Short mmCIF file of C-alpha atoms (C1' of nucleotides) in Angstrom, two decimals:
data_model
loop_
_atom_site.label_atom_id
_atom_site.label_comp_id
_atom_site.label_asym_id
_atom_site.label_seq_id
_atom_site.Cartn_x
_atom_site.Cartn_y
_atom_site.Cartn_z
CA MET A 1 27.58 22.82 -28.58
CA GLU A 2 25.15 20.21 -27.53
CA LYS A 3 22.01 21.12 -25.73
CA LEU A 4 22.01 20.44 -22.02
CA ARG A 5 20.05 17.35 -21.16
CA THR A 6 19.38 14.94 -18.36
CA VAL A 7 21.69 11.98 -17.98
CA ARG A 8 20.69 8.65 -19.40
CA GLY A 9 17.87 6.88 -17.62
CA VAL A 10 17.08 9.91 -15.49
CA HIS A 11 13.98 11.88 -16.35
CA ASP A 12 12.28 15.12 -15.51
CA LEU A 13 8.82 14.82 -14.08
CA LEU A 14 6.37 17.34 -15.47
CA PRO A 15 3.14 18.16 -13.65
CA GLU A 16 0.91 15.59 -15.33
CA GLU A 17 3.21 12.67 -14.71
CA LEU A 18 4.09 13.82 -11.23
CA TYR A 19 0.39 14.07 -10.45
CA ILE A 20 0.03 10.36 -11.11
CA HIS A 21 3.18 9.49 -9.15
CA ASN A 22 1.85 11.44 -6.21
CA LYS A 23 -1.44 9.68 -6.46
CA VAL A 24 0.33 6.33 -6.27
CA ILE A 25 2.45 7.47 -3.35
CA ASN A 26 -0.44 9.00 -1.45
CA THR A 27 -2.48 5.85 -1.89
CA ALA A 28 0.42 3.83 -0.54
CA LEU A 29 0.91 6.16 2.43
CA GLU A 30 -2.76 6.13 3.21
CA THR A 31 -3.00 2.35 3.04
CA SER A 32 0.11 1.68 5.08
CA ASP A 33 -0.94 4.27 7.62
CA ASN A 34 -4.22 2.43 8.05
CA PHE A 35 -2.22 -0.70 8.72
CA ASN A 36 -0.33 1.36 11.30
CA TYR A 37 2.96 1.52 9.44
CA SER A 38 4.75 4.75 10.30
CA GLN A 39 6.54 6.68 7.63
CA ILE A 40 10.28 7.18 8.01
CA GLU A 41 12.86 8.82 5.83
CA ILE A 42 16.42 7.63 5.46
CA PRO A 43 19.34 9.07 3.51
CA ILE A 44 19.63 8.75 -0.23
CA PHE A 45 23.27 7.76 0.15
CA GLU A 46 25.03 5.69 2.76
CA PHE A 47 28.41 4.18 3.37
CA ALA A 48 28.75 1.65 0.60
CA GLU A 49 29.06 -1.10 3.19
CA VAL A 50 25.42 -0.69 4.17
CA PHE A 51 24.46 -2.10 0.79
CA LYS A 52 27.49 -4.17 -0.04
CA LYS A 53 27.24 -6.39 2.98
CA PRO A 54 23.59 -7.36 2.73
CA LEU A 55 23.41 -7.56 -1.03
CA GLY A 56 26.68 -9.43 -1.32
CA GLU A 57 29.83 -8.38 -3.14
CA SER A 58 28.96 -10.63 -6.06
CA SER A 59 25.41 -9.44 -6.63
CA ASP A 60 24.62 -7.56 -9.81
CA ILE A 61 23.45 -4.57 -7.87
CA VAL A 62 26.81 -4.18 -6.20
CA THR A 63 29.08 -5.23 -9.05
CA LYS A 64 27.65 -3.59 -12.12
CA GLU A 65 24.69 -1.47 -11.18
CA ASN A 66 26.08 0.63 -8.39
CA TYR A 67 26.62 4.34 -8.08
CA ILE A 68 29.61 4.33 -5.78
CA PHE A 69 31.76 7.39 -5.27
CA LYS A 70 34.21 8.85 -2.81
CA ASP A 71 33.48 12.13 -1.13
CA ARG A 72 36.00 14.74 -0.05
CA SER A 73 36.83 12.89 3.13
CA ASN A 74 37.56 9.86 1.03
CA ASP A 75 34.64 7.91 2.41
CA GLU A 76 33.21 5.34 0.05
CA LEU A 77 29.56 6.19 -0.43
CA MET A 78 26.81 4.67 -2.48
CA LEU A 79 23.53 6.00 -3.80
CA ARG A 80 20.95 3.67 -2.43
CA PRO A 81 19.83 0.93 -4.84
CA GLU A 82 17.04 -0.22 -2.54
CA GLY A 83 15.42 0.72 0.72
CA THR A 84 15.42 -2.25 3.04
CA SER A 85 19.09 -2.19 4.03
CA GLY A 86 18.90 1.46 5.00
CA VAL A 87 15.70 1.03 6.96
CA VAL A 88 17.10 -1.86 8.95
CA ARG A 89 20.32 0.09 9.53
CA ALA A 90 18.30 3.03 10.82
CA PHE A 91 16.27 0.71 13.02
CA LEU A 92 19.45 -0.70 14.53
CA ASN A 93 21.09 2.69 14.98
CA ALA A 94 18.05 4.02 16.79
CA GLY A 95 18.20 1.15 19.24
CA LEU A 96 14.72 0.01 18.37
CA VAL A 97 15.77 -3.59 18.72
CA HIS A 98 14.51 -3.26 22.24
CA ASP A 99 11.15 -1.96 21.17
CA ILE A 100 9.70 -4.42 18.74
CA PRO A 101 7.69 -4.86 16.65
CA GLN A 102 8.27 -1.81 14.47
CA ARG A 103 6.34 -1.15 11.33
CA PHE A 104 7.79 1.32 8.84
CA SER A 105 6.96 2.74 5.45
CA TYR A 106 9.18 4.84 3.25
CA TYR A 107 9.43 6.15 -0.26
CA GLY A 108 11.94 7.97 -2.38
CA PRO A 109 14.41 7.69 -5.22
CA MET A 110 16.63 4.67 -5.74
CA PHE A 111 19.58 4.43 -8.11
CA ARG A 112 20.70 1.58 -10.26
CA TYR A 113 23.08 1.78 -13.19
CA GLU A 114 21.07 -0.40 -15.54
CA ARG A 115 20.20 -0.25 -19.19
CA PRO A 116 17.15 2.00 -19.27
CA GLN A 117 13.86 0.76 -20.59
CA LYS A 118 10.25 1.64 -20.14
CA GLY A 119 9.53 1.09 -16.47
CA ARG A 120 13.22 0.78 -15.74
CA LEU A 121 15.16 3.91 -15.00
CA ARG A 122 18.47 4.68 -13.38
CA GLN A 123 16.79 6.94 -10.91
CA PHE A 124 13.41 5.60 -9.92
CA LYS A 125 11.11 5.77 -6.95
CA GLN A 126 10.15 2.98 -4.65
CA PHE A 127 7.61 2.84 -1.91
CA GLY A 128 8.20 0.14 0.66
CA VAL A 129 7.08 -1.23 3.98
CA GLU A 130 9.08 -3.21 6.53
CA CYS A 131 7.75 -5.10 9.50
CA LEU A 132 10.57 -5.73 11.95
CA GLY A 133 10.70 -7.97 14.96
CA LEU A 134 7.97 -10.44 14.18
CA SER A 135 8.88 -13.94 13.14
CA SER A 136 5.28 -15.12 13.05
CA THR A 137 3.91 -15.94 9.62
CA MET A 138 1.09 -13.60 10.53
CA ALA A 139 3.47 -10.77 9.73
CA ASP A 140 4.16 -12.17 6.26
CA VAL A 141 0.47 -12.40 5.56
CA GLU A 142 -0.15 -8.95 6.99
CA VAL A 143 2.44 -7.44 4.75
CA ILE A 144 1.07 -9.15 1.65
CA CYS A 145 -2.41 -8.09 2.63
CA LEU A 146 -1.20 -4.52 2.87
CA GLY A 147 0.34 -4.70 -0.58
CA ASN A 148 -2.79 -6.24 -1.98
CA GLU A 149 -4.96 -3.56 -0.40
CA PHE A 150 -2.72 -0.84 -1.78
CA LEU A 151 -3.02 -2.19 -5.32
CA ASN A 152 -6.72 -2.60 -4.80
CA LYS A 153 -7.11 1.03 -3.81
CA LEU A 154 -5.11 2.03 -6.85
CA ASN A 155 -7.62 0.07 -8.88
CA VAL A 156 -5.04 -1.98 -10.73
CA LEU A 157 -5.59 -5.33 -9.07
CA GLU A 158 -7.35 -6.82 -12.08
CA LYS A 159 -4.20 -6.32 -14.13
CA ILE A 160 -2.03 -8.03 -11.54
CA ASN A 161 -1.23 -11.53 -10.35
CA LEU A 162 0.27 -12.51 -7.05
CA LYS A 163 2.91 -15.20 -7.09
CA ILE A 164 4.33 -16.67 -3.92
CA ASN A 165 6.95 -19.16 -3.01
CA THR A 166 9.11 -20.16 -0.10
CA LEU A 167 12.85 -20.40 0.05
CA GLY A 168 12.76 -22.24 3.33
CA ASP A 169 15.05 -21.55 6.22
CA PHE A 170 18.80 -21.54 5.77
CA GLU A 171 19.10 -25.27 6.29
CA SER A 172 16.36 -26.17 3.81
CA ARG A 173 17.68 -23.73 1.33
CA ASN A 174 21.19 -25.10 1.52
CA ASN A 175 19.98 -28.63 0.96
CA PHE A 176 17.91 -27.50 -1.95
CA ARG A 177 20.79 -25.56 -3.43
CA ASN A 178 23.03 -28.59 -3.29
CA ALA A 179 20.38 -30.74 -4.93
CA LEU A 180 19.99 -28.16 -7.65
CA VAL A 181 23.67 -27.96 -8.35
CA ASN A 182 23.89 -31.74 -8.56
CA TYR A 183 20.98 -31.86 -10.94
CA PHE A 184 22.12 -29.06 -13.24
CA GLU A 185 25.67 -30.36 -13.36
CA ASP A 186 24.31 -33.29 -15.35
CA TYR A 187 22.80 -30.93 -17.92
CA ARG A 188 25.68 -28.53 -18.32
CA SER A 189 25.67 -28.91 -22.07
CA SER A 190 22.00 -27.94 -22.43
CA LEU A 191 22.19 -24.86 -20.26
CA SER A 192 22.46 -21.34 -21.61
CA LYS A 193 25.59 -19.31 -21.08
CA GLU A 194 23.89 -17.21 -18.42
CA SER A 195 22.65 -20.21 -16.55
CA LEU A 196 26.06 -21.84 -16.57
CA ASN A 197 27.35 -18.71 -14.99
CA ARG A 198 24.55 -18.74 -12.43
CA LEU A 199 25.32 -22.34 -11.62
CA SER A 200 28.47 -21.27 -9.86
CA ILE A 201 27.31 -17.94 -8.47
CA ASN A 202 23.64 -18.33 -7.71
CA PRO A 203 22.11 -21.65 -8.83
CA LEU A 204 18.62 -20.73 -7.60
CA ARG A 205 18.45 -18.07 -10.27
CA ILE A 206 18.56 -20.67 -13.01
CA LEU A 207 15.00 -21.52 -12.04
CA ASP A 208 13.55 -18.30 -13.37
CA SER A 209 15.51 -18.30 -16.60
CA LYS A 210 13.46 -17.42 -19.67
CA ASP A 211 15.65 -19.36 -22.04
CA GLU A 212 13.64 -22.11 -23.79
CA GLU A 213 16.34 -24.74 -23.56
CA ASP A 214 16.84 -23.94 -19.91
CA GLN A 215 13.12 -24.29 -19.36
CA LYS A 216 13.20 -27.89 -20.57
CA VAL A 217 15.86 -28.73 -18.05
CA ILE A 218 14.17 -26.77 -15.29
CA LYS A 219 10.94 -28.69 -15.78
CA ASN A 220 12.31 -31.75 -14.02
CA ALA A 221 14.60 -29.96 -11.62
CA PRO A 222 14.30 -30.60 -7.89
CA ASN A 223 11.32 -28.95 -6.24
CA ILE A 224 11.97 -26.70 -3.27
CA MET A 225 8.91 -28.13 -1.53
CA GLU A 226 10.62 -31.49 -1.20
CA TYR A 227 13.60 -29.99 0.55
CA LEU A 228 11.77 -28.02 3.20
CA ASN A 229 12.20 -29.13 6.76
CA VAL A 230 9.10 -29.45 8.89
CA ASP A 231 9.23 -25.94 10.27
CA SER A 232 9.66 -24.36 6.85
CA ARG A 233 6.87 -26.47 5.42
CA ILE A 234 4.44 -25.47 8.16
CA ARG A 235 5.35 -21.85 7.74
CA PHE A 236 4.55 -21.97 4.06
CA GLN A 237 1.26 -23.73 4.70
CA ASN A 238 0.37 -21.00 7.18
CA ILE A 239 1.04 -18.31 4.62
CA CYS A 240 -1.22 -20.00 2.11
CA LYS A 241 -3.93 -20.50 4.70
CA GLY A 242 -3.65 -16.89 5.75
CA LEU A 243 -4.07 -15.68 2.19
CA ASP A 244 -7.02 -18.02 1.70
CA HIS A 245 -8.69 -16.52 4.74
CA LEU A 246 -8.29 -13.11 3.21
CA ASN A 247 -9.62 -14.27 -0.13
CA ILE A 248 -6.46 -13.05 -1.76
CA GLU A 249 -5.82 -14.94 -4.97
CA TYR A 250 -2.34 -16.21 -5.60
CA THR A 251 -0.43 -18.83 -7.48
CA ILE A 252 2.43 -20.81 -6.08
CA ASP A 253 5.43 -20.40 -8.33
CA LYS A 254 8.11 -22.78 -7.21
CA ASN A 255 10.56 -21.06 -9.52
CA LEU A 256 10.15 -17.69 -7.89
CA VAL A 257 13.48 -17.03 -6.22
CA ARG A 258 15.45 -14.27 -4.64
CA GLY A 259 19.02 -13.54 -5.49
CA LEU A 260 20.09 -12.12 -2.19
CA ASP A 261 21.40 -14.19 0.65
CA TYR A 262 19.48 -12.62 3.46
CA TYR A 263 16.13 -13.75 2.11
CA CYS A 264 14.45 -16.77 3.60
CA HIS A 265 11.03 -18.36 3.70
CA THR A 266 8.39 -16.21 2.04
CA ALA A 267 9.00 -14.65 -1.35
CA PHE A 268 6.24 -12.94 -3.31
CA GLU A 269 5.74 -10.80 -6.36
CA PHE A 270 2.83 -8.88 -7.72
CA THR A 271 3.30 -8.84 -11.47
CA THR A 272 1.54 -7.57 -14.55
CA ASN A 273 1.99 -8.51 -18.15
CA GLU A 274 1.17 -5.05 -19.40
CA LEU A 275 4.69 -3.74 -18.94
CA GLY A 276 6.73 -6.11 -21.06
CA SER A 277 9.67 -7.56 -19.27
CA GLN A 278 9.40 -5.07 -16.43
CA GLY A 279 6.34 -6.81 -15.05
CA THR A 280 7.19 -6.86 -11.37
CA VAL A 281 5.34 -4.06 -9.74
CA LEU A 282 5.60 -4.88 -6.06
CA ALA A 283 7.78 -7.56 -4.55
CA GLY A 284 9.16 -8.64 -1.24
CA GLY A 285 9.74 -11.37 1.22
CA ARG A 286 11.15 -12.32 4.55
CA TYR A 287 14.70 -11.38 5.42
CA ASP A 288 15.50 -12.74 8.86
CA GLY A 289 19.23 -12.70 8.26
CA LEU A 290 19.59 -9.06 7.36
CA SER A 291 19.91 -7.34 10.68
CA LYS A 292 22.70 -9.68 11.76
CA ILE A 293 24.59 -9.06 8.54
CA LEU A 294 24.43 -5.36 9.33
CA GLY A 295 26.02 -6.03 12.68
CA GLY A 296 22.94 -6.03 14.87
CA LEU A 297 21.07 -8.61 16.86
CA ASP A 298 19.09 -11.26 15.09
CA VAL A 299 15.86 -9.47 14.26
CA PRO A 300 13.37 -11.03 11.89
CA GLY A 301 11.82 -8.90 9.20
CA VAL A 302 9.47 -9.02 6.30
CA GLY A 303 8.51 -6.38 3.79
CA TRP A 304 8.15 -5.30 0.21
CA ALA A 305 8.94 -2.52 -2.20
CA ALA A 306 6.85 -1.20 -5.07
CA GLY A 307 8.00 0.64 -8.17
CA ILE A 308 6.22 3.97 -8.42
CA GLU A 309 6.94 4.51 -12.12
CA ARG A 310 5.73 1.07 -13.03
CA LEU A 311 2.52 1.47 -11.09
CA ALA A 312 1.99 4.91 -12.54
CA LEU A 313 2.03 3.32 -15.99
CA LEU A 314 -0.78 1.01 -14.94
CA VAL A 315 -2.96 3.52 -13.19
CA ASP A 316 -5.86 4.87 -15.13
CA THR A 317 -6.43 8.39 -13.93
CA GLU A 318 -8.08 11.45 -15.09
CA ILE A 319 -5.85 14.29 -14.17
CA VAL A 320 -8.04 16.64 -12.27
CA ASN A 321 -6.56 20.06 -11.93
CA LYS A 322 -9.41 22.47 -11.64
CA THR A 323 -9.13 26.10 -10.85
CA ASP A 324 -11.81 27.53 -8.59
CA VAL A 325 -11.81 31.05 -9.85
CA VAL A 326 -10.03 33.29 -12.33
CA LEU A 327 -9.65 37.02 -11.96
CA ILE A 328 -10.02 39.10 -15.08
CA GLY A 329 -9.40 42.79 -15.49
CA GLN A 330 -11.30 44.59 -18.20
CA ALA A 331 -8.11 46.26 -19.27
CA GLU A 332 -4.53 46.28 -18.16
CA ASN A 333 -4.96 49.26 -15.85
CA PHE A 334 -7.31 47.24 -13.66
CA ASN A 335 -4.87 44.43 -13.11
CA TYR A 336 -3.31 46.02 -10.06
CA LEU A 337 -6.62 45.63 -8.24
CA LEU A 338 -6.63 41.88 -8.79
CA LEU A 339 -3.80 40.72 -6.55
CA PRO A 340 -5.44 42.02 -3.35
CA ILE A 341 -8.57 40.10 -4.30
CA MET A 342 -6.51 37.01 -5.01
CA LYS A 343 -4.86 37.32 -1.62
CA LYS A 344 -8.22 37.26 0.13
CA LEU A 345 -9.49 34.32 -1.91
CA VAL A 346 -6.34 32.31 -1.34
CA GLN A 347 -6.62 32.92 2.39
CA GLN A 348 -9.98 31.17 2.16
CA GLY A 349 -8.37 28.18 0.50
CA ILE A 350 -9.77 29.06 -2.90
CA LYS A 351 -7.61 28.18 -5.87
CA THR A 352 -7.19 31.32 -7.90
CA GLU A 353 -5.40 32.49 -11.01
CA ILE A 354 -5.14 35.98 -12.38
CA ILE A 355 -5.31 36.16 -16.15
CA TYR A 356 -3.20 39.11 -17.11
CA SER A 357 -2.92 39.21 -20.86
CA GLY A 358 -5.06 39.16 -23.95
CA ASN A 359 -8.42 40.70 -24.64
CA LEU A 360 -11.47 39.53 -22.75
CA SER A 361 -12.18 36.85 -25.27
CA LYS A 362 -8.70 35.38 -24.86
CA LYS A 363 -8.93 35.62 -21.13
CA PHE A 364 -12.09 33.57 -21.09
CA LYS A 365 -10.50 31.03 -23.35
CA ARG A 366 -7.70 30.72 -20.88
CA ALA A 367 -10.29 30.32 -18.11
CA ASN A 368 -11.77 27.36 -19.96
CA LYS A 369 -8.41 25.86 -20.56
CA ILE A 370 -7.50 25.77 -16.90
CA LYS A 371 -10.98 24.47 -16.04
CA ALA A 372 -12.04 27.40 -13.93
CA SER A 373 -15.43 27.18 -12.27
CA TYR A 374 -15.96 30.90 -11.78
CA ALA A 375 -14.66 34.19 -13.08
CA ILE A 376 -14.49 37.54 -11.37
CA ILE A 377 -14.43 40.49 -13.73
CA LEU A 378 -13.27 43.90 -12.72
CA GLY A 379 -13.54 47.02 -14.87
CA GLU A 380 -14.97 50.55 -14.96
CA GLU A 381 -18.50 49.51 -14.26
CA GLU A 382 -17.47 47.43 -11.25
CA VAL A 383 -15.34 50.20 -9.83
CA ASP A 384 -18.26 52.61 -10.17
CA LYS A 385 -20.63 50.22 -8.47
CA LYS A 386 -18.03 49.17 -5.90
CA LEU A 387 -18.99 45.59 -6.68
CA LEU A 388 -17.49 42.75 -8.65
CA LYS A 389 -18.97 40.88 -11.54
CA PHE A 390 -19.16 37.23 -10.63
CA LYS A 391 -19.70 34.74 -13.39
CA ASP A 392 -20.55 31.08 -13.07
CA LEU A 393 -18.70 29.57 -15.98
CA THR A 394 -20.78 26.42 -16.17
CA SER A 395 -24.16 28.13 -16.32
CA GLY A 396 -22.94 31.39 -17.80
CA ARG A 397 -24.89 33.42 -15.24
CA GLU A 398 -23.46 36.73 -14.08
CA GLU A 399 -24.23 39.00 -11.17
CA PHE A 400 -22.84 42.05 -9.43
CA ILE A 401 -21.98 41.21 -5.82
CA ASP A 402 -19.25 41.90 -3.32
CA LEU A 403 -16.28 39.73 -2.45
CA LYS A 404 -17.77 38.37 0.75
CA GLN A 405 -20.78 37.03 -1.09
CA ILE A 406 -18.51 35.63 -3.77
CA ILE A 407 -16.49 33.72 -1.23
CA LYS A 408 -19.68 32.37 0.29
CA LYS A 409 -20.93 31.23 -3.11
CA ILE A 410 -17.68 29.57 -4.09
CA LYS A 411 -17.50 27.72 -0.82
CA ASN A 412 -21.21 26.90 -1.05
"C1'" G B 1 26.89 -5.44 -20.45
"C1'" C B 2 24.65 -8.20 -25.26
"C1'" G B 3 21.13 -8.25 -29.68
"C1'" G B 4 16.95 -5.71 -32.71
"C1'" G B 5 13.96 -1.12 -33.89
"C1'" U B 6 13.33 4.20 -33.97
"C1'" G B 7 14.96 9.62 -34.01
"C1'" U B 8 11.66 15.49 -39.11
"C1'" A B 9 8.20 22.10 -35.32
"C1'" G B 10 6.00 21.90 -28.09
"C1'" C B 11 2.89 17.07 -29.48
"C1'" U B 12 1.21 13.27 -33.39
"C1'" C B 13 3.10 12.45 -37.94
"C1'" A B 14 3.67 13.40 -43.93
"C1'" G B 15 7.95 14.12 -46.98
"C1'" U B 16 7.37 10.02 -54.06
"C1'" U B 17 13.90 6.54 -57.10
"C1'" G B 18 18.95 11.69 -53.05
"C1'" G B 19 17.26 17.72 -56.47
"C1'" U B 20 16.61 24.00 -55.21
"C1'" U B 21 12.29 28.39 -50.29
"C1'" A B 22 11.04 21.02 -45.44
"C1'" G B 23 4.89 20.34 -44.86
"C1'" A B 24 -0.01 19.09 -42.21
"C1'" G B 25 -3.09 18.55 -37.91
"C1'" C B 26 -3.21 19.70 -32.84
"C1'" G B 27 -1.13 23.14 -29.45
"C1'" C B 28 0.89 28.24 -28.75
"C1'" G B 29 0.77 34.03 -29.81
"C1'" G B 30 -2.18 38.04 -32.15
"C1'" G B 31 -6.90 39.35 -34.30
"C1'" U B 32 -12.27 39.11 -36.22
"C1'" U B 33 -15.11 41.26 -31.02
"C1'" U B 34 -11.81 48.97 -27.46
"C1'" G B 35 -16.70 44.27 -21.67
"C1'" U B 36 -17.42 37.90 -22.28
"C1'" G B 37 -15.48 31.65 -22.97
"C1'" G B 38 -16.22 26.19 -24.22
"C1'" U B 39 -17.46 26.74 -31.30
"C1'" A B 40 -16.04 29.29 -36.41
"C1'" C B 41 -12.81 32.28 -39.51
"C1'" C B 42 -8.18 35.27 -40.40
"C1'" U B 43 -3.09 35.67 -39.05
"C1'" G B 44 1.75 34.98 -36.73
"C1'" A B 45 5.78 32.62 -34.30
"C1'" G B 46 8.27 28.04 -34.11
"C1'" G B 47 12.77 23.13 -37.41
"C1'" U B 48 21.01 24.04 -38.72
"C1'" C B 49 15.32 17.02 -40.27
"C1'" G B 50 19.14 13.94 -32.69
"C1'" C B 51 24.62 14.98 -33.08
"C1'" C B 52 29.50 14.27 -35.79
"C1'" G B 53 31.82 12.66 -40.06
"C1'" G B 54 31.73 10.38 -45.13
"C1'" U B 55 29.79 9.49 -50.31
"C1'" U B 56 27.76 13.05 -54.02
"C1'" C B 57 27.47 18.66 -58.39
"C1'" G B 58 23.61 18.19 -54.57
"C1'" A B 59 21.72 14.46 -48.33
"C1'" A B 60 15.92 14.80 -44.05
"C1'" G B 61 16.31 10.19 -47.35
"C1'" C B 62 22.57 6.55 -48.74
"C1'" C B 63 27.17 4.87 -45.57
"C1'" G B 64 29.99 5.00 -40.78
"C1'" G B 65 30.23 6.56 -35.84
"C1'" U B 66 27.85 8.65 -31.61
"C1'" C B 67 23.84 10.03 -28.26
"C1'" A B 68 18.89 9.29 -26.65
"C1'" C B 69 14.48 6.55 -26.59
"C1'" U B 70 12.31 1.80 -27.40
"C1'" C B 71 11.79 -3.97 -27.65
"C1'" G B 72 14.10 -8.57 -26.03
"C1'" C B 73 18.20 -10.73 -22.81
"C1'" C B 74 20.80 -9.99 -18.14
"C1'" C B 75 18.82 -8.09 -13.65
"C1'" C B 76 15.11 -6.18 -10.99
"C1'" A B 77 10.59 -2.41 -8.50
#
RNA sequence: GCGGGUGUAGCUCAGUUGGUUAGAGCGCGGGUUUGUGGUACCUGAGGUCGCCGGUUCGAAGCCGGUCACUCGCCCCA
């Protein structure tokens, strides 16, 4: 009989790791709240169509990475592989099309059936923001600024680079795609197997191939910048100007692309090289086509999503989990007096633990281990005096006082 | 999905060309101290050597499979 375990790529989160995750999430919530993005929560599973339509039937996420299942009413459901589709769906359902702009943030688990690696799990958490209803490039810059500020607050910015690119509008992108296909057709024999495959399905993706032979061909491939129409070009210039104004450093990476059809114009990625091939830590772009694909009106949108696990691996934190006070009974028969004291302390917001077992020496060792600041000792002498012994564990000083005074001292 | 690496106590790891009761440090429990900790000493618990099968008189060590983790690819956060 094999021991019960978690399924592949799905992990338990023990307190220390969860502490860091929560720190990342809280920093994100705080930052996005300051930017006036309101938190929403959407279901973890949806009708499969919600993801299939926007992502495209041929995308990897839908074809080989999905968790699709039928429920008892025979509805085809899917565990969400990303957040944007659901957020936009919720926005449409709530009729907020008539109340734009809307700024949302969300976080929670996503599911992708991929080969697990460090920083790549089958159940993982994303935090994301979406700005809906603004087509101005100001919104793109705002959203990037928010992401940048978030990473800054997390204190990881020095490990991270921002790359941006534009995909142009649908017209520019189509022209570019055709040019690409024409170009790569001439080099079929030098392309890798994967890239040949991409040539028919998603030629843009060839551009970010890591294959060395591919790279040689890509070097002289058509440049998206030359295929942008005037509007798209101006938009991109505005983005760059906006970032310059904010003193946000970035590099233009003309090979940065997006696989999904609903993306247009701005694409950006915050990446690190400290996580191997899972370097993308926060990424997003503009997705003006999405709401229409989901059956709504044409509503522009721009946003990003960040990988909590990946960021947690970058964050340098001391895990602070201090206990304010421990309660120690001289012997076991005094223990019953401790819970009522704990109750009063807890009501004052004081973090308390009762140490039940071991001799006094062991109990104090435990107090050290859980980083307690104070100890309250209760035994014969205390009962006689109707006072408690209060010990400051940093100075080692002890005194006999009552609970009210103790509370005052702990709270300063 | 494809290719490489790894898998021995809760954790980090030893384990000599296959040889008898598989070790250490840290951590954990008890004690030295029947009223006092951050040291020190004593002591205890804890492993079917990832799992299954094969080779062998004999396997933690060799072979095959499998599972998990990990690195690269694919893809992505």
